PDB file of C-alpha atoms in Angstrom:
ATOM      1  CA  MET M   1     122.290 124.362 108.685  1.00 92.00           C
ATOM      2  CA  THR M   2     124.334 121.212 109.054  1.00 96.00           C
ATOM      3  CA  VAL M   3     125.377 120.407 112.650  1.00 97.00           C
ATOM      4  CA  TYR M   4     127.583 117.608 113.823  1.00 98.00           C
ATOM      5  CA  THR M   5     129.058 116.039 116.923  1.00 98.00           C
ATOM      6  CA  ARG M   6     131.127 112.909 117.969  1.00 98.00           C
ATOM      7  CA  ILE M   7     130.305 110.755 120.838  1.00 97.00           C
ATOM      8  CA  ASP M   8     131.774 107.516 122.435  1.00 97.00           C
ATOM      9  CA  SER M   9     129.913 104.338 122.289  1.00 97.00           C
ATOM     10  CA  PRO M  10     130.409 100.704 122.736  1.00 95.00           C
ATOM     11  CA  LEU M  11     131.136 100.380 119.069  1.00 95.00           C
ATOM     12  CA  GLY M  12     133.699 103.289 119.253  1.00 95.00           C
ATOM     13  CA  GLU M  13     133.289 106.922 118.255  1.00 96.00           C
ATOM     14  CA  LEU M  14     130.055 107.715 116.361  1.00 97.00           C
ATOM     15  CA  LEU M  15     129.753 110.844 114.241  1.00 97.00           C
ATOM     16  CA  LEU M  16     126.309 112.312 114.171  1.00 98.00           C
ATOM     17  CA  VAL M  17     125.251 114.707 111.301  1.00 98.00           C
ATOM     18  CA  GLY M  18     122.089 116.364 111.385  1.00 97.00           C
ATOM     19  CA  GLU M  19     119.967 119.423 110.080  1.00 97.00           C
ATOM     20  CA  GLU M  20     118.027 121.817 111.990  1.00 94.00           C
ATOM     21  CA  SER M  21     114.236 120.889 112.086  1.00 95.00           C
ATOM     22  CA  ALA M  22     111.370 122.588 113.689  1.00 94.00           C
ATOM     23  CA  THR M  23     109.468 119.220 113.897  1.00 95.00           C
ATOM     24  CA  ALA M  24     112.296 116.991 115.477  1.00 95.00           C
ATOM     25  CA  LYS M  25     112.350 116.275 118.989  1.00 92.00           C
ATOM     26  CA  GLY M  26     115.370 118.454 120.204  1.00 91.00           C
ATOM     27  CA  GLY M  27     115.352 120.505 116.948  1.00 94.00           C
ATOM     28  CA  THR M  28     117.681 118.307 114.984  1.00 97.00           C
ATOM     29  CA  ALA M  29     116.791 115.735 112.307  1.00 97.00           C
ATOM     30  CA  LEU M  30     119.663 113.093 111.916  1.00 98.00           C
ATOM     31  CA  ALA M  31     121.182 112.948 108.386  1.00 97.00           C
ATOM     32  CA  SER M  32     123.894 110.376 109.307  1.00 97.00           C
ATOM     33  CA  LEU M  33     125.335 108.317 111.988  1.00 97.00           C
ATOM     34  CA  SER M  34     128.601 106.841 111.024  1.00 95.00           C
ATOM     35  CA  MET M  35     131.698 105.104 112.673  1.00 93.00           C
ATOM     36  CA  PRO M  36     135.410 105.312 111.975  1.00 87.00           C
ATOM     37  CA  GLY M  37     136.479 102.805 109.075  1.00 86.00           C
ATOM     38  CA  GLN M  38     133.015 102.680 107.782  1.00 88.00           C
ATOM     39  CA  LYS M  39     132.505 102.199 104.072  1.00 85.00           C
ATOM     40  CA  SER M  40     131.085 105.499 102.632  1.00 83.00           C
ATOM     41  CA  GLY M  41     130.817 106.935 106.135  1.00 86.00           C
ATOM     42  CA  ALA M  42     130.255 110.679 106.554  1.00 90.00           C
ATOM     43  CA  VAL M  43     133.205 113.081 106.757  1.00 91.00           C
ATOM     44  CA  VAL M  44     133.096 116.365 108.447  1.00 91.00           C
ATOM     45  CA  GLN M  45     132.836 119.128 105.671  1.00 93.00           C
ATOM     46  CA  ASP M  46     133.753 122.840 105.727  1.00 96.00           C
ATOM     47  CA  GLY M  47     130.779 124.849 106.927  1.00 96.00           C
ATOM     48  CA  TRP M  48     129.292 122.335 109.212  1.00 97.00           C
ATOM     49  CA  VAL M  49     128.864 123.589 112.749  1.00 96.00           C
ATOM     50  CA  GLU M  50     129.992 121.450 115.653  1.00 97.00           C
ATOM     51  CA  ASP M  51     127.041 121.459 118.171  1.00 97.00           C
ATOM     52  CA  ALA M  52     126.741 118.653 120.655  1.00 96.00           C
ATOM     53  CA  GLY M  53     123.668 120.413 122.290  1.00 96.00           C
ATOM     54  CA  ALA M  54     121.746 120.116 119.000  1.00 96.00           C
ATOM     55  CA  PHE M  55     121.931 116.276 119.407  1.00 97.00           C
ATOM     56  CA  GLY M  56     120.852 116.015 123.054  1.00 97.00           C
ATOM     57  CA  GLU M  57     117.692 113.933 122.277  1.00 97.00           C
ATOM     58  CA  ILE M  58     119.422 111.732 119.785  1.00 98.00           C
ATOM     59  CA  ILE M  59     122.392 111.137 122.206  1.00 98.00           C
ATOM     60  CA  PHE M  60     119.894 110.374 124.999  1.00 97.00           C
ATOM     61  CA  GLN M  61     118.157 107.628 122.872  1.00 97.00           C
ATOM     62  CA  LEU M  62     121.476 106.050 121.655  1.00 98.00           C
ATOM     63  CA  ARG M  63     122.782 105.897 125.181  1.00 97.00           C
ATOM     64  CA  THR M  64     119.616 104.319 126.514  1.00 97.00           C
ATOM     65  CA  TYR M  65     119.691 101.891 123.562  1.00 97.00           C
ATOM     66  CA  PHE M  66     123.245 100.970 124.313  1.00 96.00           C
ATOM     67  CA  GLU M  67     122.483 100.468 127.943  1.00 95.00           C
ATOM     68  CA  GLY M  68     119.566  98.037 127.044  1.00 94.00           C
ATOM     69  CA  GLY M  69     116.740 100.296 127.762  1.00 95.00           C
ATOM     70  CA  LEU M  70     115.404 101.290 124.308  1.00 96.00           C
ATOM     71  CA  THR M  71     114.149  99.001 121.564  1.00 96.00           C
ATOM     72  CA  HIS M  72     112.824 101.640 119.146  1.00 95.00           C
ATOM     73  CA  PHE M  73     114.269 104.832 118.146  1.00 96.00           C
ATOM     74  CA  ASP M  74     111.970 107.856 117.860  1.00 96.00           C
ATOM     75  CA  ILE M  75     114.142 110.120 115.705  1.00 96.00           C
ATOM     76  CA  GLU M  76     113.350 112.290 112.810  1.00 96.00           C
ATOM     77  CA  TYR M  77     115.565 111.607 109.801  1.00 95.00           C
ATOM     78  CA  VAL M  78     116.625 113.785 106.999  1.00 94.00           C
ATOM     79  CA  GLY M  79     115.411 112.437 103.621  1.00 84.00           C
ATOM     80  CA  GLY M  80     117.563 111.051 100.898  1.00 90.00           C
ATOM     81  CA  GLY M  81     118.368 108.164  98.799  1.00 94.00           C
ATOM     82  CA  SER M  82     116.668 106.867  95.598  1.00 96.00           C
ATOM     83  CA  GLU M  83     113.018 105.595  95.712  1.00 96.00           C
ATOM     84  CA  PHE M  84     114.308 101.923  95.806  1.00 97.00           C
ATOM     85  CA  GLN M  85     116.677 102.869  98.720  1.00 97.00           C
ATOM     86  CA  GLN M  86     113.933 104.617 100.576  1.00 96.00           C
ATOM     87  CA  ARG M  87     111.754 101.370 100.194  1.00 97.00           C
ATOM     88  CA  VAL M  88     114.382  99.152 101.450  1.00 97.00           C
ATOM     89  CA  TRP M  89     115.144 101.482 104.226  1.00 97.00           C
ATOM     90  CA  LYS M  90     111.536 101.638 105.374  1.00 96.00           C
ATOM     91  CA  ALA M  91     111.603  97.870 105.538  1.00 97.00           C
ATOM     92  CA  LEU M  92     114.566  97.874 107.788  1.00 97.00           C
ATOM     93  CA  GLU M  93     112.756 100.249 110.072  1.00 96.00           C
ATOM     94  CA  VAL M  94     109.969  97.774 110.927  1.00 96.00           C
ATOM     95  CA  ILE M  95     112.455  94.944 112.006  1.00 97.00           C
ATOM     96  CA  PRO M  96     111.552  94.102 115.471  1.00 96.00           C
ATOM     97  CA  TYR M  97     114.300  94.559 118.134  1.00 96.00           C
ATOM     98  CA  GLY M  98     115.978  91.376 119.017  1.00 94.00           C
ATOM     99  CA  THR M  99     115.153  89.648 115.626  1.00 95.00           C
ATOM    100  CA  THR M 100     116.827  89.149 112.302  1.00 96.00           C
ATOM    101  CA  VAL M 101     115.810  88.770 108.697  1.00 96.00           C
ATOM    102  CA  SER M 102     117.411  87.819 105.558  1.00 95.00           C
ATOM    103  CA  TYR M 103     118.069  89.894 102.565  1.00 95.00           C
ATOM    104  CA  GLY M 104     115.744  87.808 100.544  1.00 94.00           C
ATOM    105  CA  GLU M 105     112.971  88.512 103.144  1.00 95.00           C
ATOM    106  CA  ILE M 106     113.521  92.276 102.604  1.00 96.00           C
ATOM    107  CA  ALA M 107     113.321  91.892  98.877  1.00 96.00           C
ATOM    108  CA  ALA M 108     109.977  89.912  99.321  1.00 95.00           C
ATOM    109  CA  GLN M 109     108.771  92.529 101.801  1.00 95.00           C
ATOM    110  CA  ILE M 110     109.133  95.408  99.252  1.00 96.00           C
ATOM    111  CA  GLY M 111     107.780  93.352  96.439  1.00 95.00           C
ATOM    112  CA  VAL M 112     110.863  92.481  94.395  1.00 94.00           C
ATOM    113  CA  SER M 113     111.922  89.229  93.183  1.00 88.00           C
ATOM    114  CA  ARG M 114     114.731  87.170  94.838  1.00 81.00           C
ATOM    115  CA  VAL M 115     116.880  88.028  91.903  1.00 84.00           C
ATOM    116  CA  ALA M 116     117.017  91.678  93.319  1.00 90.00           C
ATOM    117  CA  VAL M 117     118.710  90.383  96.673  1.00 92.00           C
ATOM    118  CA  ARG M 118     121.924  91.969  95.631  1.00 93.00           C
ATOM    119  CA  ALA M 119     120.332  95.289  94.840  1.00 95.00           C
ATOM    120  CA  VAL M 120     118.674  95.269  98.277  1.00 96.00           C
ATOM    121  CA  GLY M 121     121.912  94.339  99.727  1.00 95.00           C
ATOM    122  CA  THR M 122     123.460  97.415  98.014  1.00 95.00           C
ATOM    123  CA  ALA M 123     120.762  99.795  99.293  1.00 96.00           C
ATOM    124  CA  ILE M 124     121.202  98.384 102.677  1.00 96.00           C
ATOM    125  CA  GLY M 125     125.065  99.087 102.320  1.00 94.00           C
ATOM    126  CA  ALA M 126     124.014 102.751 101.405  1.00 94.00           C
ATOM    127  CA  ASN M 127     122.098 103.332 104.766  1.00 95.00           C
ATOM    128  CA  PRO M 128     123.436 106.436 106.178  1.00 95.00           C
ATOM    129  CA  LEU M 129     121.881 105.831 109.578  1.00 96.00           C
ATOM    130  CA  LEU M 130     123.659 102.875 111.184  1.00 95.00           C
ATOM    131  CA  VAL M 131     122.280 101.580 114.553  1.00 96.00           C
ATOM    132  CA  VAL M 132     119.025 103.712 114.438  1.00 96.00           C
ATOM    133  CA  ARG M 133     117.919 102.322 111.009  1.00 96.00           C
ATOM    134  CA  PRO M 134     118.838  98.688 112.020  1.00 96.00           C
ATOM    135  CA  CYS M 135     120.510  97.190 108.957  1.00 96.00           C
ATOM    136  CA  HIS M 136     122.423  95.187 111.405  1.00 96.00           C
ATOM    137  CA  ARG M 137     119.366  93.052 111.772  1.00 97.00           C
ATOM    138  CA  VAL M 138     119.783  91.718 108.117  1.00 96.00           C
ATOM    139  CA  ILE M 139     121.580  88.443 107.755  1.00 95.00           C
ATOM    140  CA  GLY M 140     122.361  85.889 105.095  1.00 92.00           C
ATOM    141  CA  ALA M 141     119.748  83.282 104.103  1.00 89.00           C
ATOM    142  CA  ASN M 142     121.912  80.708 105.843  1.00 90.00           C
ATOM    143  CA  GLY M 143     121.892  82.641 109.099  1.00 89.00           C
ATOM    144  CA  ALA M 144     125.552  83.790 108.752  1.00 89.00           C
ATOM    145  CA  LEU M 145     126.585  87.463 109.131  1.00 91.00           C
ATOM    146  CA  ALA M 146     126.999  89.278 105.964  1.00 89.00           C
ATOM    147  CA  GLY M 147     127.754  92.768 105.070  1.00 88.00           C
ATOM    148  CA  TYR M 148     127.883  95.688 107.368  1.00 91.00           C
ATOM    149  CA  ALA M 149     129.447  99.016 106.343  1.00 90.00           C
ATOM    150  CA  ALA M 150     131.009  99.410 109.846  1.00 92.00           C
ATOM    151  CA  GLY M 151     132.299  95.827 109.868  1.00 91.00           C
ATOM    152  CA  LEU M 152     131.056  92.479 110.959  1.00 92.00           C
ATOM    153  CA  GLU M 153     132.538  92.618 114.456  1.00 93.00           C
ATOM    154  CA  ARG M 154     130.293  95.723 115.141  1.00 94.00           C
ATOM    155  CA  LYS M 155     127.432  94.095 113.493  1.00 95.00           C
ATOM    156  CA  GLN M 156     127.811  90.990 115.851  1.00 94.00           C
ATOM    157  CA  ARG M 157     128.091  93.267 118.832  1.00 94.00           C
ATOM    158  CA  LEU M 158     124.748  95.002 118.008  1.00 96.00           C
ATOM    159  CA  LEU M 159     123.091  91.582 117.396  1.00 96.00           C
ATOM    160  CA  ASP M 160     124.526  90.489 120.907  1.00 94.00           C
ATOM    161  CA  LEU M 161     123.208  93.495 122.547  1.00 95.00           C
ATOM    162  CA  GLU M 162     119.756  92.716 121.240  1.00 95.00           C
ATOM    163  CA  ASN M 163     120.012  88.993 122.006  1.00 92.00           C
ATOM    164  CA  ALA M 164     118.872  88.787 118.291  1.00 82.00           C
ATOM    165  CA  ARG M 165     117.330  85.565 116.890  1.00 71.00           C
ATOM    166  CA  PRO M 166     115.973  84.839 113.456  1.00 62.00           C
ATOM    167  CA  ALA M 167     112.470  86.191 113.041  1.00 58.00           C
ATOM    168  CA  ILE M 168     111.541  82.796 111.400  1.00 49.00           C
ATOM    169  CA  ALA M 169     113.402  79.480 111.967  1.00 43.00           C
ATOM    170  CA  PRO M 170     115.416  78.647 108.777  1.00 44.00           C
ATOM    171  CA  SER M 171     113.832  75.767 106.899  1.00 44.00           C
ATOM    172  CA  SER M 172     115.916  72.651 106.882  1.00 38.00           C
TER     173      SER M 172
END
């Protein structure tokens, strides 16, 4: 059964969508975390059940993160995406809190050439789990903010929250 709820956050309203799961903390695996105005963000569908209680653990972790008390999420996710997207998304999940990496570094990490950087960017843009799968930690090779489905202002706010810095100093 698909459940959803909306919560307020420093980034605005968040729409959480999940599936019941016997193995997830709190009983719900997260399928989507999206924001108003987000490119390809989730939209509540007929048949979904509104149930804030199903997201208790997830909401607790999000609030703790936004208060600066959590640096890594321990949330079960609903599967999805192509094999390539899944490889990219797994690379996102290991970017340390407070650091940034470039799209090219993600490409290298998953073993594709720098020619595939656009494909990596497209896969990152399709990430349905904003904030908890930290695509906001990926920046342009020159250190500039680039691409975020929920807008660059929100990306900057998340990086500021984490006091994010490049994982490796850019070469001169």
